[in-house]
mmCIF file of C-alpha atoms in Angstrom:
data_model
loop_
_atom_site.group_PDB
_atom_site.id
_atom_site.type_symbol
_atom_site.label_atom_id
_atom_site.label_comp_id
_atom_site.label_asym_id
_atom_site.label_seq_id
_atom_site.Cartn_x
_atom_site.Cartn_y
_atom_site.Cartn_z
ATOM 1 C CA UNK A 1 3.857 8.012 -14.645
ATOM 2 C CA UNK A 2 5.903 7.520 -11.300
ATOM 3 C CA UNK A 3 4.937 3.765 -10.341
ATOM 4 C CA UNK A 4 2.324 3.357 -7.845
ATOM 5 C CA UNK A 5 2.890 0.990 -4.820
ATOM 6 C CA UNK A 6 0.388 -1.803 -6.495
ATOM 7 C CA UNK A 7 2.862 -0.970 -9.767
ATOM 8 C CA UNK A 8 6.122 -2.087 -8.263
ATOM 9 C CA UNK A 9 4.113 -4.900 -6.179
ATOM 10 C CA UNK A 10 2.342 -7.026 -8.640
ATOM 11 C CA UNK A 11 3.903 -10.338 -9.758
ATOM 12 C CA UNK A 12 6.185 -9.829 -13.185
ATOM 13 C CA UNK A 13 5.402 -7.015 -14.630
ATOM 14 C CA UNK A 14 8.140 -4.935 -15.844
ATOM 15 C CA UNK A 15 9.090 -3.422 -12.363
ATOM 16 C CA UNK A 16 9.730 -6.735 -10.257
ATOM 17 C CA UNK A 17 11.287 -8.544 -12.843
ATOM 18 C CA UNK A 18 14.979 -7.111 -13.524
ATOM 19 C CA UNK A 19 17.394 -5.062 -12.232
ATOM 20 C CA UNK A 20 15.422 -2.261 -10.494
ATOM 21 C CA UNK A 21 13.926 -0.906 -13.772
ATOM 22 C CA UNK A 22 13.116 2.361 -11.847
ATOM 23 C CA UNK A 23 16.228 3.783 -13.505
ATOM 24 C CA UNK A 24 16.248 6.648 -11.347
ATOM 25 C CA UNK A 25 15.904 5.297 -8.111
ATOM 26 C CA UNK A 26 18.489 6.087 -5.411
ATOM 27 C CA UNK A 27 20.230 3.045 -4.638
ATOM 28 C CA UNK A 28 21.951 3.289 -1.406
ATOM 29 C CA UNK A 29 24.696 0.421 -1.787
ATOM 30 C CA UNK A 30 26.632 -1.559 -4.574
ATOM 31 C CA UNK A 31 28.013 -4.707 -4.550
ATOM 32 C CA UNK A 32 30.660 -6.539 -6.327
ATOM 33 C CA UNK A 33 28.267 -8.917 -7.972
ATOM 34 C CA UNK A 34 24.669 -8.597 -9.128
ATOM 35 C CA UNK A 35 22.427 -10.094 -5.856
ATOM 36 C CA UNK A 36 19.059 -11.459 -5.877
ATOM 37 C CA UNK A 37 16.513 -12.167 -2.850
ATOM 38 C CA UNK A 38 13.415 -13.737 -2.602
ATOM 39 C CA UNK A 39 10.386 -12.172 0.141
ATOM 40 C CA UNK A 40 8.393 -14.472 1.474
ATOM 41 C CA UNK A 41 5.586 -13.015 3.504
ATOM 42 C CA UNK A 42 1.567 -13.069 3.031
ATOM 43 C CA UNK A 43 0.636 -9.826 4.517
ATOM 44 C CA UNK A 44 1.407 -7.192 1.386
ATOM 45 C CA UNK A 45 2.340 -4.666 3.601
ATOM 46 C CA UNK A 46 5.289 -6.145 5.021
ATOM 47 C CA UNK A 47 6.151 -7.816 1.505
ATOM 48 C CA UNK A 48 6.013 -4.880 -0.016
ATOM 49 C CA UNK A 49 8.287 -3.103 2.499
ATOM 50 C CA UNK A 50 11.333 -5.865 2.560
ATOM 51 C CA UNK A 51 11.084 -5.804 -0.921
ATOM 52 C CA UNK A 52 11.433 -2.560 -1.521
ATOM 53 C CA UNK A 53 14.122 -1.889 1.363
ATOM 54 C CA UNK A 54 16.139 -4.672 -0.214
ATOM 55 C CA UNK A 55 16.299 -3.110 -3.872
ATOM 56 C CA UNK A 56 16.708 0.311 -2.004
ATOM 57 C CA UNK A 57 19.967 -1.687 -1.021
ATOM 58 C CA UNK A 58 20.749 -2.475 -4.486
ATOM 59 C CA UNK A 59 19.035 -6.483 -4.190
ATOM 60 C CA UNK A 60 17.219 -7.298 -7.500
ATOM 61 C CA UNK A 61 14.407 -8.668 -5.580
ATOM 62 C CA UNK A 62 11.011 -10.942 -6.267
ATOM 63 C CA UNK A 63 8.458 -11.210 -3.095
ATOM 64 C CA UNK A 64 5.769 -13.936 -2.749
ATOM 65 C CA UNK A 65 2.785 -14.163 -1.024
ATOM 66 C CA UNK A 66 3.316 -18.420 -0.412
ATOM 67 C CA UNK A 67 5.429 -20.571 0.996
ATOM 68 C CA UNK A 68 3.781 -23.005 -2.036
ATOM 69 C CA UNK A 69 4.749 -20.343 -4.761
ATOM 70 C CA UNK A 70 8.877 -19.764 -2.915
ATOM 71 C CA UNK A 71 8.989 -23.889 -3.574
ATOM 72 C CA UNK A 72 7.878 -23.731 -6.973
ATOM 73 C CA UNK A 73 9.660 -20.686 -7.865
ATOM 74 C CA UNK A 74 12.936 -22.144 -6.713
ATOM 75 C CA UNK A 75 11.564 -25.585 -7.883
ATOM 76 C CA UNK A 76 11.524 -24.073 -12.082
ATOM 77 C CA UNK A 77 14.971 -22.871 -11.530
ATOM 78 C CA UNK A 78 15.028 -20.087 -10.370
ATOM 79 C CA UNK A 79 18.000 -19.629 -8.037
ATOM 80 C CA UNK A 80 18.684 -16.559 -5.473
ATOM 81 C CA UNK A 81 21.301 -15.564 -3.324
ATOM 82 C CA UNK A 82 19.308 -14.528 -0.230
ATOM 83 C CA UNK A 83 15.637 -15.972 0.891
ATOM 84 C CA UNK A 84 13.831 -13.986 3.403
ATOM 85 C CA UNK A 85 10.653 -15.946 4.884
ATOM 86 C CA UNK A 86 7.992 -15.458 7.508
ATOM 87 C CA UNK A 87 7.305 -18.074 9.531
ATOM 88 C CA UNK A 88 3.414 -17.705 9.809
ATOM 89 C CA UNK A 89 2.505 -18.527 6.568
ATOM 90 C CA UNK A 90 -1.111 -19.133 5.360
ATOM 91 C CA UNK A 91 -1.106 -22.918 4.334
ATOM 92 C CA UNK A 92 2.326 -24.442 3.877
ATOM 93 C CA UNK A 93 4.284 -22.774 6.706
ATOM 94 C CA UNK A 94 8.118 -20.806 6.692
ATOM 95 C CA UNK A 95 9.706 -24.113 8.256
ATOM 96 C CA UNK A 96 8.219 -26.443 5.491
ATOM 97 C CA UNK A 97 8.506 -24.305 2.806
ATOM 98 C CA UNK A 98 12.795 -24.060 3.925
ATOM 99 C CA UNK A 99 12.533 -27.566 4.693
ATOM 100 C CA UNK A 100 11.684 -28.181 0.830
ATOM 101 C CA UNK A 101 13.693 -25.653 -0.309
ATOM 102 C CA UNK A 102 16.696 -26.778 1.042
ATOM 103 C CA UNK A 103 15.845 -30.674 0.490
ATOM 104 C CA UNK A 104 16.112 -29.328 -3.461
ATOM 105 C CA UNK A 105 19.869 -28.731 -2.729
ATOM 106 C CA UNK A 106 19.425 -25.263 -2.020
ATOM 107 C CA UNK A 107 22.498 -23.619 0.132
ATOM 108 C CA UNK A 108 21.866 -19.792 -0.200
ATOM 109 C CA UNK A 109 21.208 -17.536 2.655
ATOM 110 C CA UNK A 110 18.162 -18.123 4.086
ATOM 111 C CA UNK A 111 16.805 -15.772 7.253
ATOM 112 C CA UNK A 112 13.834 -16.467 8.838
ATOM 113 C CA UNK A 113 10.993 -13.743 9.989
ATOM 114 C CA UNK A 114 8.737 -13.247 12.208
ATOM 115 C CA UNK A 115 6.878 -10.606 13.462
ATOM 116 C CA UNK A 116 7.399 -11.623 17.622
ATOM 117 C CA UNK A 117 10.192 -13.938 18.589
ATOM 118 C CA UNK A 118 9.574 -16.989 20.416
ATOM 119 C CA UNK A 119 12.082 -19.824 21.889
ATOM 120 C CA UNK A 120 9.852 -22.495 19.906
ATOM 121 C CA UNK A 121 9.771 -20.225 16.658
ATOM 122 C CA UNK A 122 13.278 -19.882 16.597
ATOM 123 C CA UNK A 123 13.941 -23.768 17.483
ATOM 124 C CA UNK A 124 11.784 -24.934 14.695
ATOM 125 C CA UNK A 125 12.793 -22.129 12.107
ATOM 126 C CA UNK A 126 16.441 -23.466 12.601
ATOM 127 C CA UNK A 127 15.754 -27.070 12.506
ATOM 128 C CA UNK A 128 14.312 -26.285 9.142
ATOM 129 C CA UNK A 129 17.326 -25.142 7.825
ATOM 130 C CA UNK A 130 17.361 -21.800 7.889
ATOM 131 C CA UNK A 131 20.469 -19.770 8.957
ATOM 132 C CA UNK A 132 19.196 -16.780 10.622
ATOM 133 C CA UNK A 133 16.487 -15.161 12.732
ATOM 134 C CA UNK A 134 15.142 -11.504 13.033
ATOM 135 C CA UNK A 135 12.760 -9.686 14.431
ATOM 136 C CA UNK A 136 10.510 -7.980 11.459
ATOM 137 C CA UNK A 137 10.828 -5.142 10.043
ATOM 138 C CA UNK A 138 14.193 -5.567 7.874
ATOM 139 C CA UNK A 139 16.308 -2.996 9.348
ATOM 140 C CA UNK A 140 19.655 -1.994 7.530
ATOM 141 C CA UNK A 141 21.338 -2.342 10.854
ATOM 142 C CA UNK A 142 21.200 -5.949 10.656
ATOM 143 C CA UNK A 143 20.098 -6.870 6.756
ATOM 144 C CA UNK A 144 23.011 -4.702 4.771
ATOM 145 C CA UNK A 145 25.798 -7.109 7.055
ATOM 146 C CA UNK A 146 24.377 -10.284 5.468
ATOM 147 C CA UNK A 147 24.402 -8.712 2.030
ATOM 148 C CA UNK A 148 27.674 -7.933 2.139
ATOM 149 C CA UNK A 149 28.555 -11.361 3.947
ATOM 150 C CA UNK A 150 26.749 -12.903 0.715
ATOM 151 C CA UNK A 151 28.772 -10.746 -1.578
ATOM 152 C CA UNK A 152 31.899 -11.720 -0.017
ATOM 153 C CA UNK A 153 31.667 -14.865 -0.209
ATOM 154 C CA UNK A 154 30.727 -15.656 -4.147
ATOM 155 C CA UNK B 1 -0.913 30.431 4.411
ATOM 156 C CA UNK B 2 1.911 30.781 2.535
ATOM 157 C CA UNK B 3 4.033 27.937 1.664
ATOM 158 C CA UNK B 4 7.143 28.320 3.993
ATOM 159 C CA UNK B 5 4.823 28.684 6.553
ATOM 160 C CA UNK B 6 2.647 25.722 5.419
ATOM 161 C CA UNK B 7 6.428 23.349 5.259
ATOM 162 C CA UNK B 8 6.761 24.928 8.714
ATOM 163 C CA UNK B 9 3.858 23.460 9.934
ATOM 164 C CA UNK B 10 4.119 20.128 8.116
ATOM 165 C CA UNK B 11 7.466 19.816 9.783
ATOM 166 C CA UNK B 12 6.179 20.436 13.369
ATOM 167 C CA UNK B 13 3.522 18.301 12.806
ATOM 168 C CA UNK B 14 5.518 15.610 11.596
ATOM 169 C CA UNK B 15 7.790 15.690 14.940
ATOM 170 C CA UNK B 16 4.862 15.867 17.382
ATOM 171 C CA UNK B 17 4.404 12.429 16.174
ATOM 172 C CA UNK B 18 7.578 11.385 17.433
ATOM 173 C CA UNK B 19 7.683 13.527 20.625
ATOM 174 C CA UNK B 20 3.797 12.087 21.206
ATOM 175 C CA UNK B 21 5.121 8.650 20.632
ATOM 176 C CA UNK B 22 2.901 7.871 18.119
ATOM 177 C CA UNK B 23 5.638 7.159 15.932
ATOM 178 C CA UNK B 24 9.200 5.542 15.962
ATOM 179 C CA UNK B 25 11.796 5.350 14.012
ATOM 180 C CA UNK B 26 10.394 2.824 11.541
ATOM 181 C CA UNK B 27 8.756 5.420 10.310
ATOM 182 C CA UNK B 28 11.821 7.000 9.404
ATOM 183 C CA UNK B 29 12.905 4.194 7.504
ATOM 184 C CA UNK B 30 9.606 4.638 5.304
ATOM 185 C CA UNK B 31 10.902 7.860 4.054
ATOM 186 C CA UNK B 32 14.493 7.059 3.535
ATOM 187 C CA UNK B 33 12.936 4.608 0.833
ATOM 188 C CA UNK B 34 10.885 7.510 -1.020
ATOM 189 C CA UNK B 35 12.358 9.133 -3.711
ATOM 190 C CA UNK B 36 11.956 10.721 -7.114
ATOM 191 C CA UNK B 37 10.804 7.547 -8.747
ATOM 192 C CA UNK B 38 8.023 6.987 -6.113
ATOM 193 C CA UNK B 39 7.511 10.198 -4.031
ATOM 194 C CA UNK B 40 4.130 8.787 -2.629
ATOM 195 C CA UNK B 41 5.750 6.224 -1.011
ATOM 196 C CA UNK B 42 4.938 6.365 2.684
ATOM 197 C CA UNK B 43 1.217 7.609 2.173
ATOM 198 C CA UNK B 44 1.100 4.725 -0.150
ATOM 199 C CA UNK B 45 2.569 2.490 2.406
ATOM 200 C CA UNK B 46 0.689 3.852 5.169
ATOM 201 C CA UNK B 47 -2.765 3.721 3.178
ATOM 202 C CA UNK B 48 -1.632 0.255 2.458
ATOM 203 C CA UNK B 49 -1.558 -0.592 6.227
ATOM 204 C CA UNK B 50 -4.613 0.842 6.864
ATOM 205 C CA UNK B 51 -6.448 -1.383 4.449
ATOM 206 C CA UNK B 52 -5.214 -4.558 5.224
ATOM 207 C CA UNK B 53 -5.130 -3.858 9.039
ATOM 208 C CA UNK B 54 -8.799 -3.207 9.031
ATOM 209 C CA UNK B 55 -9.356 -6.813 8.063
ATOM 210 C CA UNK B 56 -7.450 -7.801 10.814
ATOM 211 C CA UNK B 57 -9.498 -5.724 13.378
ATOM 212 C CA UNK B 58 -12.304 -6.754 11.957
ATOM 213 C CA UNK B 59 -11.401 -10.861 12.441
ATOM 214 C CA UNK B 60 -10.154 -9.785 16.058
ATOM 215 C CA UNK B 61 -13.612 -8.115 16.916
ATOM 216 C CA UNK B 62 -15.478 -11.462 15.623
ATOM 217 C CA UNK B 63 -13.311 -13.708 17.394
ATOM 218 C CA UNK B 64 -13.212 -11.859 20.567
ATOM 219 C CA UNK B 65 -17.322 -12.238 20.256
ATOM 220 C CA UNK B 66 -16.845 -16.282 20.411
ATOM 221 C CA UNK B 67 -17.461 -17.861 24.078
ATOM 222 C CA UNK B 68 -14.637 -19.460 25.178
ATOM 223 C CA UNK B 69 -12.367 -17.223 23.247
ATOM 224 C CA UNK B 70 -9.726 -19.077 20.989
ATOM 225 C CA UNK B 71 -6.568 -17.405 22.392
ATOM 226 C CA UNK B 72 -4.595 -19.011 20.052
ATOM 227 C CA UNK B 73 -6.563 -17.330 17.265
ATOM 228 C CA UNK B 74 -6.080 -14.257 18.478
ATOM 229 C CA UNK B 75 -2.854 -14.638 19.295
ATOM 230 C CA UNK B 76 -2.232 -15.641 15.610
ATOM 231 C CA UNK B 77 -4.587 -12.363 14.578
ATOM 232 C CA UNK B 78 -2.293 -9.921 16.671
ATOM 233 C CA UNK B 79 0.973 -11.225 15.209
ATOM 234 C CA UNK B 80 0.042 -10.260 11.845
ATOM 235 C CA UNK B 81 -1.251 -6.908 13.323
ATOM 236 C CA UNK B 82 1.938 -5.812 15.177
ATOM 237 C CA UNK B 83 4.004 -7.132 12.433
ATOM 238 C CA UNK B 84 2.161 -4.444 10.300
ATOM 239 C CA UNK B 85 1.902 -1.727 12.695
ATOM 240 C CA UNK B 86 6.085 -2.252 13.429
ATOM 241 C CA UNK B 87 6.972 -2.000 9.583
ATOM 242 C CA UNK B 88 5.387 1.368 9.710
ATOM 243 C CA UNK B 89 6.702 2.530 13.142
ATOM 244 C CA UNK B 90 3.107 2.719 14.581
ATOM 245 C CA UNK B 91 4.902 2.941 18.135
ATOM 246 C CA UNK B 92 1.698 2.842 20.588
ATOM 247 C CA UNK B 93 -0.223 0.476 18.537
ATOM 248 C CA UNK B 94 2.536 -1.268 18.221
ATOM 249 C CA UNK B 95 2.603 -1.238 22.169
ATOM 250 C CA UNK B 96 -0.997 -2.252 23.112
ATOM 251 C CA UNK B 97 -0.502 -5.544 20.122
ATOM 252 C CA UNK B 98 2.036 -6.311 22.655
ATOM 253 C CA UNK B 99 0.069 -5.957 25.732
ATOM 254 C CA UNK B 100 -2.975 -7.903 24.221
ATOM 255 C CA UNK B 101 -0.534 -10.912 23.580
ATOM 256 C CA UNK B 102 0.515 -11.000 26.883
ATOM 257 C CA UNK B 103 -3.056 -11.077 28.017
ATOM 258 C CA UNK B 104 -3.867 -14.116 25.239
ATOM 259 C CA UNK B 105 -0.986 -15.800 26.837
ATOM 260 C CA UNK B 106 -2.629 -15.303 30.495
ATOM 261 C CA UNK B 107 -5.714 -16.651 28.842
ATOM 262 C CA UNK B 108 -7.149 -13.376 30.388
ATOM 263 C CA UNK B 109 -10.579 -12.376 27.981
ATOM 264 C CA UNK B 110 -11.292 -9.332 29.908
ATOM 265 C CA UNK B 111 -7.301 -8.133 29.578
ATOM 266 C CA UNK B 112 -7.642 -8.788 25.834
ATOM 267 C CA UNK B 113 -10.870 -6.608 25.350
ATOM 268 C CA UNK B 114 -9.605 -3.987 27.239
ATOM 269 C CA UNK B 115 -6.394 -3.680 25.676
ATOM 270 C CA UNK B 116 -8.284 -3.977 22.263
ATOM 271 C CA UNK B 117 -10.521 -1.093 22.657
ATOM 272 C CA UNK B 118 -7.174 1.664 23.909
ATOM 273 C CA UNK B 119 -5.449 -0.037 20.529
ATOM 274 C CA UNK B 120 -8.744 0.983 18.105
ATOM 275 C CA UNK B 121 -8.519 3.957 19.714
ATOM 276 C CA UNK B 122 -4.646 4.592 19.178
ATOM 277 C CA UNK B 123 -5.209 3.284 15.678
ATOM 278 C CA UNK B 124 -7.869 6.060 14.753
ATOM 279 C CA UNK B 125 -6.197 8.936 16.440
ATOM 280 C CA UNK B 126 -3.006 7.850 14.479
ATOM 281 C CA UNK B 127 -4.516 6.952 11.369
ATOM 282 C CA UNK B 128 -6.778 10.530 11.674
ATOM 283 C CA UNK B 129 -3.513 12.137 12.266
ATOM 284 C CA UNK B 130 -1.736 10.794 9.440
ATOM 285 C CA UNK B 131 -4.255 11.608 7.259
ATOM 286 C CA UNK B 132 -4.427 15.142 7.614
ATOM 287 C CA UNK B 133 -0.552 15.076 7.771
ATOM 288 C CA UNK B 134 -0.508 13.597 3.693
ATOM 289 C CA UNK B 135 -3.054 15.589 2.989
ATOM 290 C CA UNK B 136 -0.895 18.975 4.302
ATOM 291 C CA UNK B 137 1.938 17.793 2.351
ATOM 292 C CA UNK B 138 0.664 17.319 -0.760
ATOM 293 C CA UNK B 139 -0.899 20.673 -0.619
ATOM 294 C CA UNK B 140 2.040 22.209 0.549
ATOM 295 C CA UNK B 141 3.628 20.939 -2.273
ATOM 296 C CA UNK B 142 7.821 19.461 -2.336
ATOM 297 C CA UNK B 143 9.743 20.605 -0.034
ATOM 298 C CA UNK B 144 13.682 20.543 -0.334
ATOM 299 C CA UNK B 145 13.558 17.398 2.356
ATOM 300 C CA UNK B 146 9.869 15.746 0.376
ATOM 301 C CA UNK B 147 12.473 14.151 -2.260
ATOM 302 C CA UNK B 148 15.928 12.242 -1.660
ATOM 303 C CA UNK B 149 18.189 13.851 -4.686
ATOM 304 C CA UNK B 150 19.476 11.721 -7.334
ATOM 305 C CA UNK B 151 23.014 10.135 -6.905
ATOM 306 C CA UNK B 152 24.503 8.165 -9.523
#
């Protein structure tokens, strides 16, 4: 059975977890080294989509609902080379949930989301440590450049 | 009607949306990510929007029902809402989300109801569109465009 959109959503079960277990999915890039990203972003919709546009892009990714679950994801150990976060989160918030995230010694790529830009958005988003800023939706314009910059650089 | 002229009309239908603006290239983006592992994609996507946008609408009615209104509320209400209707290139909705924030941000009630009854009503015609569109296709069957070939 073709996996269904709640399939390739729901926490780890066989299709998050992995290296894009849909074994006949058309990937669109390859890297020199096997990437990871973390989505963080409560509405499912948009979670859904940047997850599944990163692994379209060849990103073994896991997306969150939380800013609570990113921390304690990355908390137990688990370590990624990209973190994409909305700002407007439910209860802890995008800065605070960078803010602990990178006061656990965390230096990978973090870009920041939001759904409409704003001068105090950006100000806070940065002072919380992350290292970009875009617009949502993830666009390939701008997302596949900071894969590869990531790639490059390990 | 016979299915070349049924992928015929599926096609034409598909581009009023853009020439109508009711769509933009986000859209687009949608179907670059279906394939043959998950050819439902974008009516799974869009079905997806539907249901958790209808919450939204629903908490933007109520609050616009309060006296004073709680701008900031809404304001929070309509980011989530455009951020949705952007990811799946819902171009006029995606316009009057815009226009309502503007008129949260000018504290102007009346602006906000106004703008929110022309983007219920692009929503519907959209989402009524849409609907039949899906349900075209899948009678229609693939089409040599419905499925991104393999590449390995």
């Amino acid at each position: 059975m073709a996996p269904t959109i709640e399939s390739v959503y729901l926490g780890n079960g066989g299709l998050s977890e992995g290296n894009n277990k849909r074994s006949n999915r058309f990937v669109k890039a390859t890297w020199k080294n096997n990437l990871t990203a973390l989505v963080v972003d409560n509405v499912e919709l948009c979670r859904v989509l940047e997850r599944e546009n990163l692994r379209a892009y060849g990103v073994e990714t896991v997306a969150v609902e939380t800013g609570e679950a990113a921390v304690e994801l990355v908390a137990s150990g688990s370590t990624f080379n990209l973190i994409f976060i909305d700002i407007y989160l439910p209860t802890m918030s995008g800065p605070e949930a960078v803010r602990q995230i990178r006061a656990m010694g965390v230096r990978s790529k973090i870009i920041g989301l939001t759904a409409i830009i704003t001068e105090k958005d950006e100000q806070d988003f940065f002072a919380a440590g992350i290292d970009e800023f875009y617009e949502k939706p993830l666009d390939p314009d701008w997302f596949v450049p900071i894969i590869r910059e990531v790639d490059n650089q390990i | 009607m016979e299915r070349n002229q049924m992928h015929k009309h599926i096609f034409l239908m598909r581009q009023s949306f853009f020439d109508q603006g009711l769509l933009d290239e986000q859209f687009i983006q949608l179907e670059e990510l279906q394939d043959d592992a998950n050819p439902n994609f974008v009516e799974e996507v869009v079905t997806l929007y539907y249901r958790d946008s209808s919450r939204i609408i629903l908490n933007i009615e109520q609050s616009l029902e309060r006296n004073p209104l709680d701008f900031n509320k809404l304001d929070n209400y309509m980011h989530q809402f455009k951020g949705s209707s952007t990811s799946i290139g819902a171009k006029k909705v995606k316009a009057e989300c815009t226009q309502f924030r503007e008129y949260c941000r000018a504290g102007n009630g009346e602006g906000c109801m106004r703008t929110f009854q022309q983007l219920k009503k692009e929503y519907a015609i959209l989402k009524r569109k849409l609907e039949n569109y899906f349900q075209q296709s899948r009678q229609a069957g693939p089409s040599e465009t419905a499925c991104r070939p393999r590449m390995n």
